Short mmCIF file of C-alpha atoms in Angstrom, two decimals:
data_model
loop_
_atom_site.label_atom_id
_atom_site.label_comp_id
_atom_site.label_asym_id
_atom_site.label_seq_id
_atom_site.Cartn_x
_atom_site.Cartn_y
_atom_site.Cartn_z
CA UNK A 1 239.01 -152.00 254.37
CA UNK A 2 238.82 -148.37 255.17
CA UNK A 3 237.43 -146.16 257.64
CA UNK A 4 234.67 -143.84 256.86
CA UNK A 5 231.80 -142.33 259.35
CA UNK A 6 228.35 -140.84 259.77
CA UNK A 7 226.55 -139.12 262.44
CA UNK A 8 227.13 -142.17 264.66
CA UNK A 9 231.05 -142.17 264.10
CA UNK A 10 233.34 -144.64 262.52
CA UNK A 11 232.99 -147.86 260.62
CA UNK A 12 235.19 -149.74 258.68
CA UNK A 13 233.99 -150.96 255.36
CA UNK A 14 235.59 -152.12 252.11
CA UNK A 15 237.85 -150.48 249.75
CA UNK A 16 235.59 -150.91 246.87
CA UNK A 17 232.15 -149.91 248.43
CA UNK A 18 230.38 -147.38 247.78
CA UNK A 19 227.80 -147.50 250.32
CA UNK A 20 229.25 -145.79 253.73
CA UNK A 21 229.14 -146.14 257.72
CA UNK A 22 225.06 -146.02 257.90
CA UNK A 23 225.09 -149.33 255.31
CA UNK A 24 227.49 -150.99 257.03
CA UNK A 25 225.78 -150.60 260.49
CA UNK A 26 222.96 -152.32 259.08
CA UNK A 27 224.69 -155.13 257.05
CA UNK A 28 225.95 -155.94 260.62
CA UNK A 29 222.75 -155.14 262.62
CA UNK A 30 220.49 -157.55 259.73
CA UNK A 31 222.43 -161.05 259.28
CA UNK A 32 218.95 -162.72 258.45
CA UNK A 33 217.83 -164.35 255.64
CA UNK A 34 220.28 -163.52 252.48
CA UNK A 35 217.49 -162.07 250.78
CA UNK A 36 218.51 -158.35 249.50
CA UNK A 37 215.88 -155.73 248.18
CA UNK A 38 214.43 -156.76 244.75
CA UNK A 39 216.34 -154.87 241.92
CA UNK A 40 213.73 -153.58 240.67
CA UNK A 41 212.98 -151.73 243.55
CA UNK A 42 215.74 -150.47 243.79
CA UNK A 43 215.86 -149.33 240.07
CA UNK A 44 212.42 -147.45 240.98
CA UNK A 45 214.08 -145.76 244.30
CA UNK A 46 216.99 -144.59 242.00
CA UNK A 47 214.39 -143.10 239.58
CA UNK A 48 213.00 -141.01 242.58
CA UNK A 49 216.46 -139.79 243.69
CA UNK A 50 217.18 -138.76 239.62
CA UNK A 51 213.60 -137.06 239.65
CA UNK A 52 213.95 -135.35 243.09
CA UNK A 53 217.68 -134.07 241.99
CA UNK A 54 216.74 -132.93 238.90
CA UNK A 55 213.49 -130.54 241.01
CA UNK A 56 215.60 -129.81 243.47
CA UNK A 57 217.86 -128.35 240.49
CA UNK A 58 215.05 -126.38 238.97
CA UNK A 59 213.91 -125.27 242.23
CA UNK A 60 218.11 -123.85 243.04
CA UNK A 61 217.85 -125.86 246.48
CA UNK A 62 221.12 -127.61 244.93
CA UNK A 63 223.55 -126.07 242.57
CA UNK A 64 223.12 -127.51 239.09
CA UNK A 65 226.83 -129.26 239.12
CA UNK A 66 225.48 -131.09 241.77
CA UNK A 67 221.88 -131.65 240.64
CA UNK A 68 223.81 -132.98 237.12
CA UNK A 69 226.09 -135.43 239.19
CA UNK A 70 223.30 -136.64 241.37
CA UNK A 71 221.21 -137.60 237.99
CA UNK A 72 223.76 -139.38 236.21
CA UNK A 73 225.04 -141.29 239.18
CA UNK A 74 221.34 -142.53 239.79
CA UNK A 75 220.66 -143.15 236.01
CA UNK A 76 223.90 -145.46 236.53
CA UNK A 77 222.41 -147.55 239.64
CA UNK A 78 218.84 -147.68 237.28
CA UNK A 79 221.33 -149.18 234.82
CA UNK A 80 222.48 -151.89 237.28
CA UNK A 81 226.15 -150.48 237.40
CA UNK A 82 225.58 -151.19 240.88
CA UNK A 83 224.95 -154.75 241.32
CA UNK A 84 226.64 -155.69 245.03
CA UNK A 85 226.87 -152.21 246.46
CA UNK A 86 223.12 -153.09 247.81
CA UNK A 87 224.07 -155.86 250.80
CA UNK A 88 220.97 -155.21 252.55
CA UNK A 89 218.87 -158.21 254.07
CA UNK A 90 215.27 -157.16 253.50
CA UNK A 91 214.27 -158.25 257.21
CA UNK A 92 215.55 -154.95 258.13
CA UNK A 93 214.12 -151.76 259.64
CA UNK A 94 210.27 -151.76 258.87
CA UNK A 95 210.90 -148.32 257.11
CA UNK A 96 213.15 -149.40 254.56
CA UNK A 97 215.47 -146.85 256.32
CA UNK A 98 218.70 -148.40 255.98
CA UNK A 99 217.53 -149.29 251.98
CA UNK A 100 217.21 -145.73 251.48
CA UNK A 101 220.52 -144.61 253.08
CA UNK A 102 221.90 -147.63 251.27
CA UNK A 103 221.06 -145.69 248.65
CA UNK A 104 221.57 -142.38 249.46
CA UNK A 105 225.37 -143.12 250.21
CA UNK A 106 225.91 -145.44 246.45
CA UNK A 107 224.26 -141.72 244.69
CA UNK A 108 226.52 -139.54 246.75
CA UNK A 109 229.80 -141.49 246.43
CA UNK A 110 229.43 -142.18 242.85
CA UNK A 111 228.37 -138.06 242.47
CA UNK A 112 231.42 -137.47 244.31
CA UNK A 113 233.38 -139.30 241.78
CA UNK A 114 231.92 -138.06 238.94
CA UNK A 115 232.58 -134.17 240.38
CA UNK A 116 236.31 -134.69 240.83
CA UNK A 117 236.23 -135.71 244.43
CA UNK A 118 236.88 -138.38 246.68
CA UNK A 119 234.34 -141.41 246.56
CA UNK A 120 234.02 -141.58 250.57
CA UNK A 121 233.98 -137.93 251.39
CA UNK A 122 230.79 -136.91 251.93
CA UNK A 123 231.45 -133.52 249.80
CA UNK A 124 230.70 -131.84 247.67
CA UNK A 125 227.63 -134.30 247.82
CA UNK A 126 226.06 -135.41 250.72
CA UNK A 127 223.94 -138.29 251.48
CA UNK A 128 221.24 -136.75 253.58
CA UNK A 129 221.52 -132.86 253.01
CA UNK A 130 221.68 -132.93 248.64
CA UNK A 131 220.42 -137.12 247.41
CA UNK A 132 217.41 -137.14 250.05
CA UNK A 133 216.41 -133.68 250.05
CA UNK A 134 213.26 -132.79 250.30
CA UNK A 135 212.43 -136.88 250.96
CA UNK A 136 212.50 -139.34 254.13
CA UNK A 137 212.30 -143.06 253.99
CA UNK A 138 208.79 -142.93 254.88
CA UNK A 139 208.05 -141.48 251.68
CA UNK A 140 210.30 -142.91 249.13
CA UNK A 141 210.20 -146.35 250.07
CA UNK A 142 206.27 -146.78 249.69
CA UNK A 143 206.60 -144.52 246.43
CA UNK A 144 209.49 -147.01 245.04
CA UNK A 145 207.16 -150.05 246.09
CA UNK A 146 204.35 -148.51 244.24
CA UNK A 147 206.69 -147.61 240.94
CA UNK A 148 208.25 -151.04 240.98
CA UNK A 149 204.94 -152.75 241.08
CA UNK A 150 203.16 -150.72 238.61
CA UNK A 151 205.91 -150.88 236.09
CA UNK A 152 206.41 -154.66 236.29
CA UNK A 153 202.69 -155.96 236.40
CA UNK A 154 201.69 -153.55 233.31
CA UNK A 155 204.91 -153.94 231.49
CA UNK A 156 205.87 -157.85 232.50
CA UNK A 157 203.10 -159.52 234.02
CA UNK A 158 200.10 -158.36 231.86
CA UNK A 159 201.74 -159.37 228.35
CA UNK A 160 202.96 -162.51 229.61
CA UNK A 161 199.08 -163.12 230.74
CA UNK A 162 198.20 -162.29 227.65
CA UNK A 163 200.39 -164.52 225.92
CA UNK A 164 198.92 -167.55 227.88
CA UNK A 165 195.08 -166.68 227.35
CA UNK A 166 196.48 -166.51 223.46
CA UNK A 167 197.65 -169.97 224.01
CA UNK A 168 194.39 -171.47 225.16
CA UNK A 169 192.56 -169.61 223.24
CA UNK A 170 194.60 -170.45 220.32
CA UNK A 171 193.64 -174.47 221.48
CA UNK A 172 189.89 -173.59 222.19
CA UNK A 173 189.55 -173.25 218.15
CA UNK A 174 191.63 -176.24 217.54
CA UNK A 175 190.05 -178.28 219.58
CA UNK A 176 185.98 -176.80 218.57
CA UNK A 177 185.04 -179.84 217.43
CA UNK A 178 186.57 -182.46 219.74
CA UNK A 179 183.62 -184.12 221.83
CA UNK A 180 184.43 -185.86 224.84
CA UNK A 181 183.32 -186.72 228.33
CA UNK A 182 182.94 -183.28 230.48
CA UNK A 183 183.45 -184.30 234.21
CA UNK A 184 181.85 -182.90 237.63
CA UNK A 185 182.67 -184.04 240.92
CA UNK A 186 185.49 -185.68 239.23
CA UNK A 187 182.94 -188.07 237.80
CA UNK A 188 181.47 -188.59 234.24
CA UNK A 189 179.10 -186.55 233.20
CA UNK A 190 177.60 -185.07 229.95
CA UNK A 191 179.55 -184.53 226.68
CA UNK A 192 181.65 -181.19 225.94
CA UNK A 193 184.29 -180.05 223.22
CA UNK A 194 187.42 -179.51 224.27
CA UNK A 195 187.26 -176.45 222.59
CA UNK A 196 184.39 -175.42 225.15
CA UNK A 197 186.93 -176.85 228.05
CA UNK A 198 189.68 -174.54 227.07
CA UNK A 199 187.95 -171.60 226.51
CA UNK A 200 186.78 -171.07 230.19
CA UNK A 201 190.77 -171.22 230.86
CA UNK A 202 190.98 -168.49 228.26
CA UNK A 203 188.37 -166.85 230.01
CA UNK A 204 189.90 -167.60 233.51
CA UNK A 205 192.83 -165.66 232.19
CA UNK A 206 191.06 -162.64 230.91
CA UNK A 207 188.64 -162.14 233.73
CA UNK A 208 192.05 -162.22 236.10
CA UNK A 209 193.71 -159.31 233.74
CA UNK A 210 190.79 -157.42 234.07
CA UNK A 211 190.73 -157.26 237.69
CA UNK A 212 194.68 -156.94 237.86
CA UNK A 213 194.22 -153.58 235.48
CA UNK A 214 191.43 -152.32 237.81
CA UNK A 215 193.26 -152.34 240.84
CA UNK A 216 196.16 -149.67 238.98
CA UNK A 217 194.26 -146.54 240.14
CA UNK A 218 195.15 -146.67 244.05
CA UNK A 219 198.84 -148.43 242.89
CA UNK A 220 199.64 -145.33 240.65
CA UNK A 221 198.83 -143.56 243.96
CA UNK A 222 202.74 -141.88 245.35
CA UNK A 223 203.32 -140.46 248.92
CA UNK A 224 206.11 -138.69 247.42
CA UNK A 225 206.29 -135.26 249.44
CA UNK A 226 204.99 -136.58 252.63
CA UNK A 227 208.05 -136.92 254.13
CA UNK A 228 208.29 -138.24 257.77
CA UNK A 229 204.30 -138.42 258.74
CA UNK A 230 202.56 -137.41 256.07
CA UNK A 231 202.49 -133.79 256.33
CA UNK A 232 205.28 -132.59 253.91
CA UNK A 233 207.75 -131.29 256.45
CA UNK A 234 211.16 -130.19 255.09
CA UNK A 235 209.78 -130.41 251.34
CA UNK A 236 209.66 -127.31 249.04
CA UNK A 237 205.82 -126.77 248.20
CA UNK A 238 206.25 -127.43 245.10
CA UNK A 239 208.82 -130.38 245.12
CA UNK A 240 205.80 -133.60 245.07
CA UNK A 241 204.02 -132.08 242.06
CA UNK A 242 207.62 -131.74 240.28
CA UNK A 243 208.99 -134.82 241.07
CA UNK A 244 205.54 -137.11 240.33
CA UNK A 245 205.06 -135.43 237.28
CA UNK A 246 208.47 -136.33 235.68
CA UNK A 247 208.14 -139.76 237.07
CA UNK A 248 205.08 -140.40 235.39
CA UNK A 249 206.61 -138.87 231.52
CA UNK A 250 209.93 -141.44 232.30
CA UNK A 251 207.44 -144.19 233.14
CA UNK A 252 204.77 -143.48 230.89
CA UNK A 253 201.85 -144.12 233.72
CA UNK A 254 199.98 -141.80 235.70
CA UNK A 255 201.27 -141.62 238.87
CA UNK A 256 200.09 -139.06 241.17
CA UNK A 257 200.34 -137.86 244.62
CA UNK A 258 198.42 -140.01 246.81
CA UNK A 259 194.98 -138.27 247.60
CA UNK A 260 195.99 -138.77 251.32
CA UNK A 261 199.43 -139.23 252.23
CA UNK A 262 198.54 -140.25 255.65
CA UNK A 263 196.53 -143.24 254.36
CA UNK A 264 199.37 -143.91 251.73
CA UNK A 265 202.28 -143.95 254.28
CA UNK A 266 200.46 -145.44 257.71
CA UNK A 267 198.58 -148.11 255.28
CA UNK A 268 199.20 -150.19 251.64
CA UNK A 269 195.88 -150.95 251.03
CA UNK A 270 196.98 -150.42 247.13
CA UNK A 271 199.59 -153.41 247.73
CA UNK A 272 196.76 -155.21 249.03
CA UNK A 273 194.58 -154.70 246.31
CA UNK A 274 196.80 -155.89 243.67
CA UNK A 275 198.44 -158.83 245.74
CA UNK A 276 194.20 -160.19 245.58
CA UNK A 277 194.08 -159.87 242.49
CA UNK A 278 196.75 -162.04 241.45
CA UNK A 279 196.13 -164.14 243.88
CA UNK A 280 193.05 -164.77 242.39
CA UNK A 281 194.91 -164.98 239.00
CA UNK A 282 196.91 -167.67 240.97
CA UNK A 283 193.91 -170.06 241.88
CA UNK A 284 193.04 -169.84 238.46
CA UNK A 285 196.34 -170.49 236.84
CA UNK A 286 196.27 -173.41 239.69
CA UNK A 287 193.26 -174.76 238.91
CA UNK A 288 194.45 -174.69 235.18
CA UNK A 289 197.49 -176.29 235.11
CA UNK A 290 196.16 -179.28 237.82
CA UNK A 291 193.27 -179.83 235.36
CA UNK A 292 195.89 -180.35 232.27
CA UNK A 293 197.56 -182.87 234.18
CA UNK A 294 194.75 -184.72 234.98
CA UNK A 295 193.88 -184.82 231.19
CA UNK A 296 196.69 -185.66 230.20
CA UNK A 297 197.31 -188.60 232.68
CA UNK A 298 198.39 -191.85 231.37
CA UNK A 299 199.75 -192.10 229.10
CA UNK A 300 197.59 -195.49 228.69
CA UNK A 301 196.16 -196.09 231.42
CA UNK A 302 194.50 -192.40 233.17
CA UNK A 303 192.15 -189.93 231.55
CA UNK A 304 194.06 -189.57 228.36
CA UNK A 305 192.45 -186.97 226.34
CA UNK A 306 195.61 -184.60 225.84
CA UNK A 307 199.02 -185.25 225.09
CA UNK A 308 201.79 -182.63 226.45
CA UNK A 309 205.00 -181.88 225.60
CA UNK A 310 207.60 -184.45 226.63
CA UNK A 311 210.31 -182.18 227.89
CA UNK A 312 212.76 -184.62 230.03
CA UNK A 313 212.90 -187.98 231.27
CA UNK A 314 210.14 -188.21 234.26
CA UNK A 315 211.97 -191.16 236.43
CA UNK A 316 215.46 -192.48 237.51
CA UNK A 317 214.06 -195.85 237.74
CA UNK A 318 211.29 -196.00 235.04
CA UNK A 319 212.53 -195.71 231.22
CA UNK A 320 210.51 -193.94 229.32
CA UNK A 321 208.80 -192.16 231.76
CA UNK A 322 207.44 -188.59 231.10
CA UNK A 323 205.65 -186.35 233.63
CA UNK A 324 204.01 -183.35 233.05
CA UNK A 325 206.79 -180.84 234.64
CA UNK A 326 205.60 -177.22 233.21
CA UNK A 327 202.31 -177.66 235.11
CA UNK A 328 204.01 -179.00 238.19
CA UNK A 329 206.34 -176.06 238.06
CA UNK A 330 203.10 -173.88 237.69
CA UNK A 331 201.56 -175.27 240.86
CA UNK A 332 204.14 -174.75 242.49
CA UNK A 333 204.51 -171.18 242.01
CA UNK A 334 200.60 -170.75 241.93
CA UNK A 335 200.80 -171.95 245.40
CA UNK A 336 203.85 -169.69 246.55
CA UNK A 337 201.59 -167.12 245.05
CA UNK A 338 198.67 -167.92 247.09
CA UNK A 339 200.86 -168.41 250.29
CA UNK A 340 202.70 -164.69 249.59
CA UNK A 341 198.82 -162.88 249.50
CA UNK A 342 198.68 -164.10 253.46
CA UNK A 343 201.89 -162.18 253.49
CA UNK A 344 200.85 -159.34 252.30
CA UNK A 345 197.52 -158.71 254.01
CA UNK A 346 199.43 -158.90 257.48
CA UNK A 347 202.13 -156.82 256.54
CA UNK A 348 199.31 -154.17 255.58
CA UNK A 349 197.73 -154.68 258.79
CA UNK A 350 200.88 -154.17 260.58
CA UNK A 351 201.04 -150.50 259.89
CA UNK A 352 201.44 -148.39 263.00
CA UNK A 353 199.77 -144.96 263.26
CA UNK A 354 201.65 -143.18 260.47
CA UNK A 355 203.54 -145.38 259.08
CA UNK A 356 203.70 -149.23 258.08
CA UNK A 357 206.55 -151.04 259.33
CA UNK A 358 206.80 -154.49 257.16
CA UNK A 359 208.06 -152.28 253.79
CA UNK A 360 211.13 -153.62 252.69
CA UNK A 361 209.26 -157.45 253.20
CA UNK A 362 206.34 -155.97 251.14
CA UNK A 363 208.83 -155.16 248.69
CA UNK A 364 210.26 -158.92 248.45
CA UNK A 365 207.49 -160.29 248.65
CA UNK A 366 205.30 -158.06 245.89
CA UNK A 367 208.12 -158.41 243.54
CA UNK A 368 208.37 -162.07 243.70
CA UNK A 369 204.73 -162.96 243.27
CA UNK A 370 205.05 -160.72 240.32
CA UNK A 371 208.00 -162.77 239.01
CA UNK A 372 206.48 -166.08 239.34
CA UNK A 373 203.53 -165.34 237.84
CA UNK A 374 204.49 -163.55 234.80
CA UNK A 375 207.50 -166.38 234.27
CA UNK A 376 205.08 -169.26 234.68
CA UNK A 377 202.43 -168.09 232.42
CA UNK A 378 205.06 -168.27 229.77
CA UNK A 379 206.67 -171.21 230.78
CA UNK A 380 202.83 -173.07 230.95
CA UNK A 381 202.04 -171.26 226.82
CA UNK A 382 204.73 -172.04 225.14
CA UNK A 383 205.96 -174.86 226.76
CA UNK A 384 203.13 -176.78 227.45
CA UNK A 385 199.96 -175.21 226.25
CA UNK A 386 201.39 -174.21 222.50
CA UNK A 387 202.41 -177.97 222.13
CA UNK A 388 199.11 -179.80 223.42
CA UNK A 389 196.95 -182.43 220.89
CA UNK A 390 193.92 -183.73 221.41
CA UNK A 391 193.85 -187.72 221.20
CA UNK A 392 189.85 -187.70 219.36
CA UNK A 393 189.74 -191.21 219.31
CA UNK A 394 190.55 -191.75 223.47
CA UNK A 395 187.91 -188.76 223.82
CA UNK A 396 185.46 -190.65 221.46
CA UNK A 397 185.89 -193.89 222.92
CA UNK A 398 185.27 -192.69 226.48
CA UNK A 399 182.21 -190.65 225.39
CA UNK A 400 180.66 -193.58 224.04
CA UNK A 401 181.56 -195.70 227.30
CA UNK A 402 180.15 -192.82 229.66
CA UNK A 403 176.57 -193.33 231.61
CA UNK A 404 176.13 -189.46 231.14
CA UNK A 405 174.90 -190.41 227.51
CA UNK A 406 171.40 -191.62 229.64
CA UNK A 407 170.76 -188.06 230.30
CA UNK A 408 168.51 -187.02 227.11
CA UNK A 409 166.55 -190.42 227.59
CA UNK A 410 165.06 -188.89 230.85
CA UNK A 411 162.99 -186.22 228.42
CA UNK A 412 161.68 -189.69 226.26
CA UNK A 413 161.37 -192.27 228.99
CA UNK A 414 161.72 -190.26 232.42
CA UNK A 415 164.21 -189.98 234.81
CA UNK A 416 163.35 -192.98 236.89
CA UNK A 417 163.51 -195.48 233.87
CA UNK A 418 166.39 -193.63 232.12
CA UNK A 419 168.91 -194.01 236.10
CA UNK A 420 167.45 -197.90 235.77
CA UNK A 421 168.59 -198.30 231.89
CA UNK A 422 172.15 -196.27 233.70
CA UNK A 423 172.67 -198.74 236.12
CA UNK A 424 172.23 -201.50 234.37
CA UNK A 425 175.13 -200.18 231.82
CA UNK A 426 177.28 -200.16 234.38
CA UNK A 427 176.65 -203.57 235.74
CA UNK A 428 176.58 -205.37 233.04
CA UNK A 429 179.50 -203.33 230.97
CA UNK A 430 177.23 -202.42 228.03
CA UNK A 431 177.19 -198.88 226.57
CA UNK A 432 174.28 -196.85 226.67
CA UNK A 433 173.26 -196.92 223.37
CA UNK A 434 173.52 -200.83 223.24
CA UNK A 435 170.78 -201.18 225.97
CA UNK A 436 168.53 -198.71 223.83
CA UNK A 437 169.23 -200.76 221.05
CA UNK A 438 168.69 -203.99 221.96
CA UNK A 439 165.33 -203.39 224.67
CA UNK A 440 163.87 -201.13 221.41
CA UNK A 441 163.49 -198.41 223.47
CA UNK A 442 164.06 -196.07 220.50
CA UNK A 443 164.08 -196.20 216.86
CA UNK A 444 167.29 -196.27 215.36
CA UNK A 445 166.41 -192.93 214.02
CA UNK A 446 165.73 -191.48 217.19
CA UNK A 447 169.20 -193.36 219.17
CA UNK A 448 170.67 -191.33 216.33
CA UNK A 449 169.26 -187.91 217.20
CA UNK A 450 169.08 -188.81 221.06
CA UNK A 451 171.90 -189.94 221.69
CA UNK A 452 174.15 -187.09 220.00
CA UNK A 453 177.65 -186.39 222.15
CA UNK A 454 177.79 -183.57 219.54
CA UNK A 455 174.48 -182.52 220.17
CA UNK A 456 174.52 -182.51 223.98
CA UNK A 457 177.64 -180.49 223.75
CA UNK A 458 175.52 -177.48 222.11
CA UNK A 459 177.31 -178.79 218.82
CA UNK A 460 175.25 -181.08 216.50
CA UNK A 461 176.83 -182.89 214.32
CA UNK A 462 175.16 -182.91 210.14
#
């Protein structure tokens, strides 16, 4: 261990840290959950210190040696060079405070280094007075929140969406001429393709990008040069539009200073925004994966109209068991999901006056949603979706079985007679078309035409 200090005096800390007495304070103050700040994150809160040094360069408020060293030691911790000099539990300081001087003190001891100098010494680079210049905590940490969010749901999450609704699109044409039993109320009702069935998941998964891509204007929305409250105090008049504007060329998205810095910093409506939306996305990719397990159920004796991949054994006790874990997994995280939007909206509410106080769990908890739902729409396309066959003759034979088939008689012999000729099928165990058959209801011409799965389905058959 050795001793180094801050404003508040000494603390011991050890011998290969980087981070200094301010850190350690709160490592000791914040023994809560384990949980650290998300890396990415902290990649994005590295990427404002390199911008802000590299201003603060142009605009001589720090001599370019230092400006240089400041850079390249943040371009290492957006490298991950870092990993383990950020302890920090995330149920800290509602700020992110301790985050940012977390960071502040990796930038300036690894500067130090890289200028000749000693690692804890607090010169020729400073902490406060040359890595946060012209910044405070309530300023950079919203901005990094934004950044991090931004960069992973356009660059992550929004391909790996994509790659599902590929995937059951990709099935919808496969499976265009597969007629079976569509279902409402979890009961039998008239005929559908499967091809028909996956494309509203296709379209499920579309409609949720959409809304995910609309809610990027207020997200690309920075409070960068607000500083404390909102008002810029401390920051060069020029330093927000500086910084910003090389943050958006390194990222390659529009980011911009917020419109109001006071709504930026006090609220994170934009967090909001985008949390709904994949919530949303998260009901859907719920309701998809529970309705592939349900037709694939069985594998004899449930629903039975699509086989899955068989990925591991299902049971310790049963051989030859085989469950359906990829859409498990994707409930599971859907739900998570679903749970973390809850989260989010009283985290958002939480903010105080000027500033919100729940930042460093917004943080966690934006970056994990974003995690689970761009690895589990992966995981459910090319583990599960990708590998999915129709079994035509199980859908054929339970098309044929359903009462639903009734519903075109009601046009021919009205609806009273046609739930009569229904009831009896089911009491007596004859099919539909038997009963039509053998009361001659119907020509056998017009059972043929009637009584069309294909053509109820919007798909007649030549």
């Amino acid at each position: 261990m050795i001793k180094v200090s801050d404003s508040m005096g000494d603390m011991m800390v050890p011998e290969d840290a980087y981070y200094g007495a301010t850190t350690q304070r709160a490592v000791l103050n914040f023994p809560v959950s384990d949980t650290t700040m998300p890396d990415r994150v902290l990649h994005a809160l590295a990427l404002i210190k390199q911008a802000a040094a590299r201003v603060n360069g142009e605009l001589e408020l720090l001599t370019g040696e230092v400006a240089s060293a400041i850079d390249d030691a943040a371009t290492e911790v957006m490298e991950g060079k870092f990993q383990g000099q950020f302890p920090l539990d995330i149920y800290q300081t509602g700020s992110g405070t301790s985050t940012n001087m977390n960071m502040n003190e990796v930038v300036a001891a690894r500067a130090n280094e890289i200028m000749g100098s000693q690692r804890q010494g607090r010169t020729p680079v400073h902490p406060n007075d040359h890595v946060n210049l012209g910044q405070s905590s309530n300023d950079v940490i919203p901005s990094s929140i934004h950044i991090a969010a931004r960069v992973y749901a356009g660059k992550s999450l929004l391909p790996a969406m994509e790659t599902l609704k590929g995937s059951l699109s990709a099935r919808s044409k496969e499976f265009s001429e597969v007629v079976k039993v569509g279902r409402t109320h979890m009961q039998d009702a008239v005929p559908i393709t499967m091809g028909q069935e996956f494309s509203g998941y296709a379209s499920q998964v579309e409609h949720a990008m959409e809304t995910i891509v609309n809610t990027f204007k207020h997200l690309e929305e920075i409070p960068l040069g607000g500083t404390a409250v909102g008002t810029g105090l401390n920051s060069h008049p020029r330093f927000a539009d500086m910084v910003v504007s090389r943050i958006a060329s390194q990222t390659k998205i529009p980011f911009a200073i917020a419109r109001n810095r006071f709504a930026a910093m006090g609220g994170k409506d934009a967090l909001v925004f985008l949390h709904k939306a994949m919530a949303a996305y998260a009901s859907s990719l719920y309701k998809i994966a529970s309705d592939i397990r349900f037709l694939a159920c069985g594998p004899r004796c449930g629903i039975g109209e699509i086989t899955i991949p068989a990925l591991q054994p299902g049971s310790s006790i049963m051989p030859g068991k085989v469950n359906p874990v990829i859409p498990e997994s994707a409930l599971q995280a859907a739900t998570r999901v679903m749970g973390n939007d809850v989260t989010v909206t009283l985290a958002n509410a939480s903010g105080n006056l000027e500033l919100n106080v729940m930042m460093p769990l917004l943080a966690h908890v934006m970056m994990e949603s974003l995690t689970l739902l761009t690895n589990t729409a992966l995981l459910l396309a090319k583990k599960c979706v990708d590998g999915i066959s129709a079994n035509i003759e199980r859908c054929e034979e339970l098309v044929e079985q359903s009462l639903a088939l009734v519903t075109p008689l009601a046009q021919v012999i009205g609806y009273d007679e046609a739930s009569r000729l229904a009831k009896e099928a089911g009491l007596t165990g004859k099919t539909v078309r038997q009963l039509v058959r053998e009361k001659g209801i119907l020509t056998e011409a017009e059972i043929k035409k009637a009584l069309d799965p294909a053509g109820m389905s919007g798909r007649r058959r030549e």
